[in-house]
XYZ file of C-alpha atoms in Angstrom:
456
model
C 63.191 170.492 145.280
C 62.848 166.816 144.386
C 60.153 166.233 141.751
C 57.166 164.283 143.065
C 55.919 161.063 141.495
C 52.851 162.436 139.693
C 54.794 165.397 138.295
C 57.270 162.977 136.729
C 54.531 160.906 135.075
C 52.798 164.076 133.843
C 56.044 165.210 132.239
C 56.395 161.901 130.383
C 52.770 162.061 129.213
C 53.328 165.561 127.835
C 56.549 164.527 126.090
C 55.016 161.609 124.155
C 51.262 161.106 124.732
C 51.009 158.385 122.082
C 53.706 156.171 123.625
C 52.493 152.983 125.291
C 52.157 153.462 129.039
C 50.665 150.191 130.307
C 49.967 146.754 128.862
C 47.749 144.297 130.746
C 45.816 141.168 129.828
C 43.735 142.145 126.782
C 44.231 145.898 127.184
C 46.732 148.629 126.393
C 46.782 152.363 127.086
C 48.967 155.256 125.928
C 50.515 157.924 128.146
C 48.082 160.642 127.074
C 44.969 158.594 127.821
C 46.479 157.191 131.001
C 47.231 160.650 132.352
C 43.773 161.921 131.392
C 42.166 159.066 133.347
C 44.462 159.752 136.308
C 43.422 163.419 136.333
C 39.698 162.647 136.131
C 39.955 160.035 138.904
C 42.003 162.421 141.054
C 39.234 165.006 140.662
C 36.786 162.451 142.027
C 38.996 162.071 145.094
C 39.261 165.797 145.795
C 38.939 166.546 149.501
C 39.474 162.915 150.544
C 42.183 162.062 153.111
C 42.648 158.347 152.365
C 41.385 155.736 149.940
C 41.820 151.970 150.361
C 42.725 150.025 147.216
C 42.941 146.280 146.625
C 44.887 146.326 143.341
C 45.141 143.560 140.800
C 47.341 143.451 137.688
C 45.230 145.767 135.564
C 45.147 149.333 134.264
C 42.242 150.454 136.496
C 44.224 149.576 139.630
C 47.242 151.548 138.460
C 45.061 154.531 137.502
C 43.422 154.561 140.948
C 46.730 154.441 142.821
C 48.385 157.061 140.597
C 45.334 159.345 140.886
C 45.389 159.244 144.679
C 49.119 159.972 144.706
C 48.519 162.854 142.245
C 45.897 164.389 144.540
C 47.850 163.944 147.777
C 45.402 161.291 149.008
C 46.972 158.510 151.076
C 46.691 155.070 149.447
C 45.829 152.327 151.941
C 47.331 149.397 150.037
C 45.272 146.301 150.835
C 46.583 142.803 150.268
C 44.838 139.687 148.950
C 46.312 137.553 151.755
C 44.693 139.498 154.592
C 42.373 137.578 156.847
C 38.942 139.134 157.484
C 39.861 140.190 161.018
C 43.065 141.767 159.706
C 41.219 143.699 157.009
C 38.764 144.926 159.615
C 41.596 146.233 161.782
C 43.363 147.920 158.852
C 40.227 149.759 157.773
C 39.352 150.674 161.349
C 42.762 152.296 161.832
C 43.060 153.950 158.418
C 39.431 155.142 158.071
C 39.506 155.453 154.268
C 36.765 157.474 152.571
C 36.407 154.799 149.874
C 37.309 151.134 149.431
C 38.250 150.518 145.794
C 38.860 147.600 143.466
C 39.132 147.195 139.726
C 35.893 146.671 137.818
C 35.078 142.965 137.776
C 37.082 142.164 140.920
C 34.789 142.985 143.875
C 34.663 139.297 144.821
C 38.241 139.581 146.118
C 37.157 142.139 148.703
C 34.028 140.178 149.547
C 36.170 137.108 150.169
C 38.219 139.164 152.623
C 35.025 139.981 154.522
C 34.301 143.505 153.272
C 30.516 143.989 153.079
C 30.455 147.739 152.403
C 30.354 149.652 149.103
C 33.158 149.103 146.594
C 34.159 151.966 144.298
C 35.741 151.640 140.852
C 37.536 154.090 138.569
C 34.255 154.682 136.755
C 32.576 155.644 140.042
C 35.324 158.164 140.828
C 35.497 159.734 137.365
C 34.887 163.492 137.522
C 35.316 166.495 135.292
C 36.177 168.737 138.210
C 39.516 169.991 139.440
C 41.883 167.991 141.614
C 44.192 169.170 144.336
C 47.897 168.432 144.048
C 50.153 166.581 146.461
C 52.757 168.396 148.551
C 56.129 166.900 149.588
C 54.812 166.263 153.102
C 51.519 164.729 151.885
C 50.878 161.162 152.947
C 51.472 158.876 149.970
C 51.105 155.292 151.161
C 49.760 153.354 154.120
C 51.139 149.884 153.552
C 50.937 146.673 155.522
C 54.063 144.990 156.800
C 54.269 141.712 158.729
C 50.648 141.474 157.763
C 50.432 137.955 156.405
C 50.442 136.612 159.954
C 49.784 138.121 163.352
C 48.511 141.677 163.737
C 49.171 143.879 160.686
C 51.457 146.872 161.153
C 50.587 149.866 159.014
C 53.612 151.841 157.833
C 53.267 155.367 156.457
C 55.363 156.845 153.629
C 55.127 160.450 152.475
C 55.603 161.956 149.019
C 59.097 163.256 149.807
C 60.515 159.869 150.856
C 59.001 158.146 147.800
C 60.451 160.824 145.496
C 63.882 160.270 147.058
C 63.520 156.546 146.348
C 62.688 157.327 142.714
C 65.878 159.396 142.522
C 67.917 156.371 143.673
C 66.252 154.192 141.041
C 67.035 156.756 138.359
C 70.693 156.736 139.377
C 71.039 152.969 139.819
C 68.782 151.341 137.198
C 69.059 151.978 133.459
C 65.385 152.566 132.540
C 64.222 155.171 130.027
C 61.768 156.057 127.275
C 61.338 153.237 124.770
C 62.104 150.538 127.339
C 59.568 147.889 128.346
C 59.409 146.972 132.037
C 57.754 143.721 133.097
C 56.208 143.798 136.590
C 54.551 140.359 136.655
C 53.670 140.236 140.345
C 50.285 141.427 141.609
C 50.295 145.159 142.362
C 49.325 144.631 146.004
C 53.028 143.766 146.454
C 54.863 147.086 146.880
C 57.910 145.796 144.966
C 55.854 145.416 141.791
C 53.682 148.484 142.374
C 56.795 150.588 142.843
C 58.389 149.054 139.733
C 55.354 149.947 137.619
C 55.178 153.505 138.919
C 58.908 154.081 138.545
C 58.766 152.874 134.938
C 55.967 155.385 134.255
C 58.113 158.204 135.634
C 60.793 157.231 133.075
C 58.541 157.057 129.997
C 58.850 153.265 129.686
C 56.009 150.856 128.870
C 54.802 148.811 131.863
C 53.782 145.203 131.213
C 51.511 143.855 133.970
C 50.973 140.414 132.445
C 52.353 137.159 133.902
C 56.033 136.712 133.216
C 55.685 133.985 130.570
C 53.375 136.211 128.523
C 55.485 139.322 129.062
C 58.673 137.621 127.872
C 57.137 136.962 124.445
C 57.150 140.737 123.832
C 60.850 141.131 124.666
C 60.921 143.332 127.770
C 64.116 145.209 128.511
C 63.648 144.979 132.293
C 62.091 142.450 134.640
C 61.016 143.159 138.207
C 61.232 139.880 140.041
C 61.423 137.954 143.274
C 63.258 134.608 143.440
C 60.008 132.681 142.872
C 59.314 134.469 139.577
C 62.927 134.034 138.507
C 62.464 130.315 138.998
C 59.335 130.417 136.807
C 61.419 132.000 134.050
C 64.050 129.290 134.335
C 61.473 126.501 134.192
C 59.575 127.976 131.222
C 62.586 128.941 129.093
C 63.262 126.556 126.215
C 66.498 128.383 125.457
C 68.262 131.706 126.018
C 65.887 134.701 125.970
C 67.308 137.799 124.313
C 66.470 141.409 125.063
C 66.270 141.583 128.855
C 68.968 144.017 130.011
C 68.335 144.001 133.739
C 66.515 141.939 136.360
C 65.551 143.861 139.493
C 64.929 141.490 142.377
C 64.063 141.937 146.034
C 62.705 139.874 148.936
C 64.515 136.873 150.393
C 68.194 136.235 149.825
C 68.621 135.033 146.242
C 70.854 131.918 146.295
C 73.707 131.786 143.784
C 72.446 128.587 142.063
C 69.140 130.315 141.315
C 70.924 133.379 139.951
C 73.186 131.227 137.796
C 70.180 129.405 136.332
C 68.441 132.696 135.513
C 71.621 134.118 134.012
C 71.716 131.162 131.647
C 68.099 131.832 130.626
C 68.682 135.608 130.294
C 72.318 135.819 129.171
C 72.268 139.553 128.353
C 70.730 140.631 131.664
C 72.442 142.274 134.603
C 71.052 140.658 137.758
C 70.479 143.245 140.477
C 69.200 142.180 143.881
C 68.519 144.733 146.574
C 67.913 144.606 150.293
C 65.468 146.907 151.980
C 62.271 146.972 153.974
C 58.905 148.672 153.800
C 60.022 151.078 156.508
C 63.514 151.673 155.083
C 63.083 151.542 151.309
C 66.391 150.814 149.532
C 69.361 149.966 151.745
C 71.900 147.944 149.714
C 72.269 146.018 146.473
C 74.519 143.582 144.662
C 74.844 142.511 141.044
C 75.616 139.379 139.096
C 75.727 136.088 140.966
C 76.290 137.841 144.278
C 78.999 137.281 146.839
C 80.083 133.755 147.735
C 79.409 134.828 151.314
C 75.720 133.966 151.703
C 75.352 136.662 154.372
C 76.393 139.449 151.990
C 73.723 142.054 151.159
C 75.971 144.060 148.839
C 76.932 147.730 148.904
C 74.903 150.580 150.318
C 72.876 152.836 148.041
C 74.150 156.398 147.788
C 72.967 158.531 150.667
C 72.244 155.573 152.964
C 73.972 155.450 156.346
C 74.154 152.282 158.427
C 75.218 151.778 162.017
C 75.340 148.509 163.932
C 74.001 148.869 167.454
C 73.894 145.817 169.717
C 74.266 143.673 166.613
C 71.234 145.206 164.871
C 71.260 147.153 161.635
C 70.094 150.774 161.991
C 69.525 152.826 158.841
C 69.283 156.542 158.137
C 68.408 158.100 154.767
C 65.930 160.441 153.130
C 63.905 157.367 152.059
C 62.809 156.052 155.470
C 59.156 155.985 156.482
C 57.259 158.400 158.726
C 56.040 155.898 161.331
C 53.339 153.321 162.060
C 49.644 154.174 161.960
C 48.089 153.231 165.317
C 45.074 154.161 167.428
C 47.201 157.030 168.737
C 48.056 158.321 165.267
C 51.383 157.930 163.436
C 53.929 156.799 166.038
C 57.188 154.870 166.541
C 58.985 156.368 163.576
C 62.706 157.058 163.148
C 64.624 158.587 166.052
C 66.985 161.326 164.875
C 66.494 159.843 161.404
C 67.587 156.318 162.428
C 65.417 153.183 162.310
C 65.858 149.414 162.568
C 63.497 146.628 161.525
C 65.413 144.183 163.714
C 67.763 142.668 161.157
C 71.086 141.579 162.619
C 74.199 142.331 160.621
C 77.682 143.765 160.255
C 79.171 146.570 158.182
C 82.577 146.560 156.514
C 83.270 149.819 154.738
C 80.342 150.290 152.353
C 79.283 146.627 152.338
C 76.585 145.110 154.507
C 76.172 141.567 155.817
C 72.909 140.199 157.250
C 72.486 137.386 159.782
C 68.698 137.158 160.078
C 65.978 139.109 161.799
C 64.950 139.369 165.412
C 61.944 137.134 165.914
C 63.232 134.823 163.135
C 60.834 136.273 160.546
C 61.184 134.596 157.158
C 60.280 135.864 153.691
C 58.401 133.549 151.352
C 58.329 134.825 147.776
C 58.506 138.416 149.004
C 55.850 138.023 151.729
C 56.648 138.175 155.430
C 55.867 135.095 157.522
C 56.258 135.136 161.293
C 57.005 131.674 162.706
C 55.596 132.681 166.090
C 52.172 133.268 164.551
C 52.340 129.920 162.724
C 53.215 128.222 166.011
C 50.256 129.919 167.711
C 47.904 128.672 164.994
C 49.269 125.134 165.302
C 48.843 125.242 169.066
C 45.196 126.231 168.559
C 44.514 122.946 166.746
C 42.883 120.471 169.138
C 45.242 117.620 169.921
C 48.471 119.539 169.181
C 50.518 119.713 172.357
C 53.332 121.945 171.137
C 54.764 123.156 167.856
C 57.808 124.851 166.389
C 58.119 126.605 163.032
C 61.273 127.630 161.198
C 62.158 128.800 157.715
C 64.304 126.701 155.393
C 65.863 127.610 152.057
C 63.831 126.922 148.939
C 64.972 127.368 145.335
C 61.601 128.688 144.189
C 60.369 130.806 147.103
C 63.645 131.818 148.754
C 62.361 130.499 152.084
C 59.373 128.391 153.167
C 57.983 127.692 156.645
C 58.129 124.146 157.966
C 56.796 122.900 161.278
C 57.285 120.101 163.765
C 54.434 119.230 166.102
C 53.917 117.015 169.105
C 50.401 115.588 169.289
C 48.441 113.817 172.004
C 47.567 110.140 171.770
C 44.998 109.686 169.016
C 45.714 113.267 168.053
C 45.250 114.679 164.550
C 47.382 113.546 161.651
C 49.226 115.854 159.276
C 46.355 116.187 156.782
C 43.863 116.974 159.529
C 46.223 119.602 160.947
C 46.555 121.162 157.479
C 42.798 121.235 157.051
C 42.330 123.087 160.334
C 45.191 125.500 159.652
C 43.544 126.712 156.441
C 40.918 128.469 158.542
C 43.590 130.104 160.726
C 46.424 131.116 158.406
C 46.753 132.926 155.074
C 48.262 130.784 152.334
C 51.838 132.212 152.465
C 52.043 131.183 156.127
C 50.906 127.594 155.590
C 53.815 125.275 156.427
C 55.351 123.675 153.360
C 55.953 120.530 155.414
C 54.646 119.345 158.769
C 56.253 116.535 160.729
C 54.804 114.853 163.783
C 57.585 114.168 166.282
C 57.720 112.543 169.694
C 59.343 115.634 171.215
C 60.786 118.936 169.996
C 64.594 119.174 170.020
C 65.754 121.548 172.741
C 68.955 123.224 173.874
C 70.390 122.549 177.364
C 68.621 125.744 178.491
C 65.259 124.353 177.426
C 64.726 126.464 174.300
C 63.747 124.890 170.990
C 66.934 123.902 169.180
C 66.295 125.455 165.772
C 69.525 124.115 164.312
C 68.496 120.570 165.179
C 65.007 121.328 163.843
C 66.474 122.440 160.508
C 68.497 119.219 160.339
C 65.263 117.280 160.888
C 63.938 118.749 157.640
C 67.170 118.189 155.766
């Protein structure tokens, strides 16, 4: 049977309790102490079905998440970009027993509109016994497409997460004595997963911002294109020691990869494609294919079929389903699931042509143009609007918008001011242009190619 996440961390803690487990701003903890805190927090969660956590880049957040996963308690992973109405819906659907944040960070939850009690690791600490997770225990309730529109809550179980860890073990060269930098906030599953995987391998996890982490010579860097760009801009010369960069999110353009390779000359650049519902699907290394649609080769054990132009995936890593008012529904059918990406398969190599609904990914966060357009249309004086994503060296993609306004209608700055009350920051258009009319195809639809040309 595949070893579960907590069992793997426990094994590493027993093997070398004095080894550094986690480094954060101004704090450090060894494996023995980390595992002791996980066990005591798990005991405080005994008998609980779910706990909601708004993690930040600190040890307390990682202890809380690991403790819940140890005890078989589902982690409702909240996100700092949720709007108050979105947070309300998430908590109403998930019904967590506790809402948790790291000590000193309750203001983040208050800003999101949560007025109830906030628990910390200290509040959950207990000397009692904790239950243990089973393979079919719920592990994570995450939020996808939740930076705009109505959040969708995806559910992963312990078995699927353990299978994902197995793929990481086989694909990424991480082991005891290594130092893994996960500089993104832990409410992003890419960085949370990177930290937890490193702990299952006996490596030290560095949660600090990337510029600080690089001064201590990490061997591995979890990244998205935006963080890679930060490394390039901050590097005064080649940085030695980094063996591998593990990147996800939006397509990583070759010029950005080449710039990072110059800054980290000893690093293997690995970029992988996946989704919250699918986990790992494919990966490529180095500068990537000259074909910008290439998503690399499939991970072992991943099957892909193209049906009506859409990519359908089957593996032991896919999610259980979406949490709704009716329970967990709309999961894989006969093991197969699609998130709507369009693509083609040639042998073991996958190509991607975009996603149904034209969703874009800004620095690893989903942005739905339709929701941006709805917010723009809600601004008094805006007659119609269109939003698209364009390539950006730092963020991978950014939303831009064209609007038609009435006579004496609002200007760009006024539109921006009103949008701030309607959209989370990742969904704010990078540029807004007021136009006389939106470009349209002969069939009357917005001509998105012409719109992209408008923004150069």
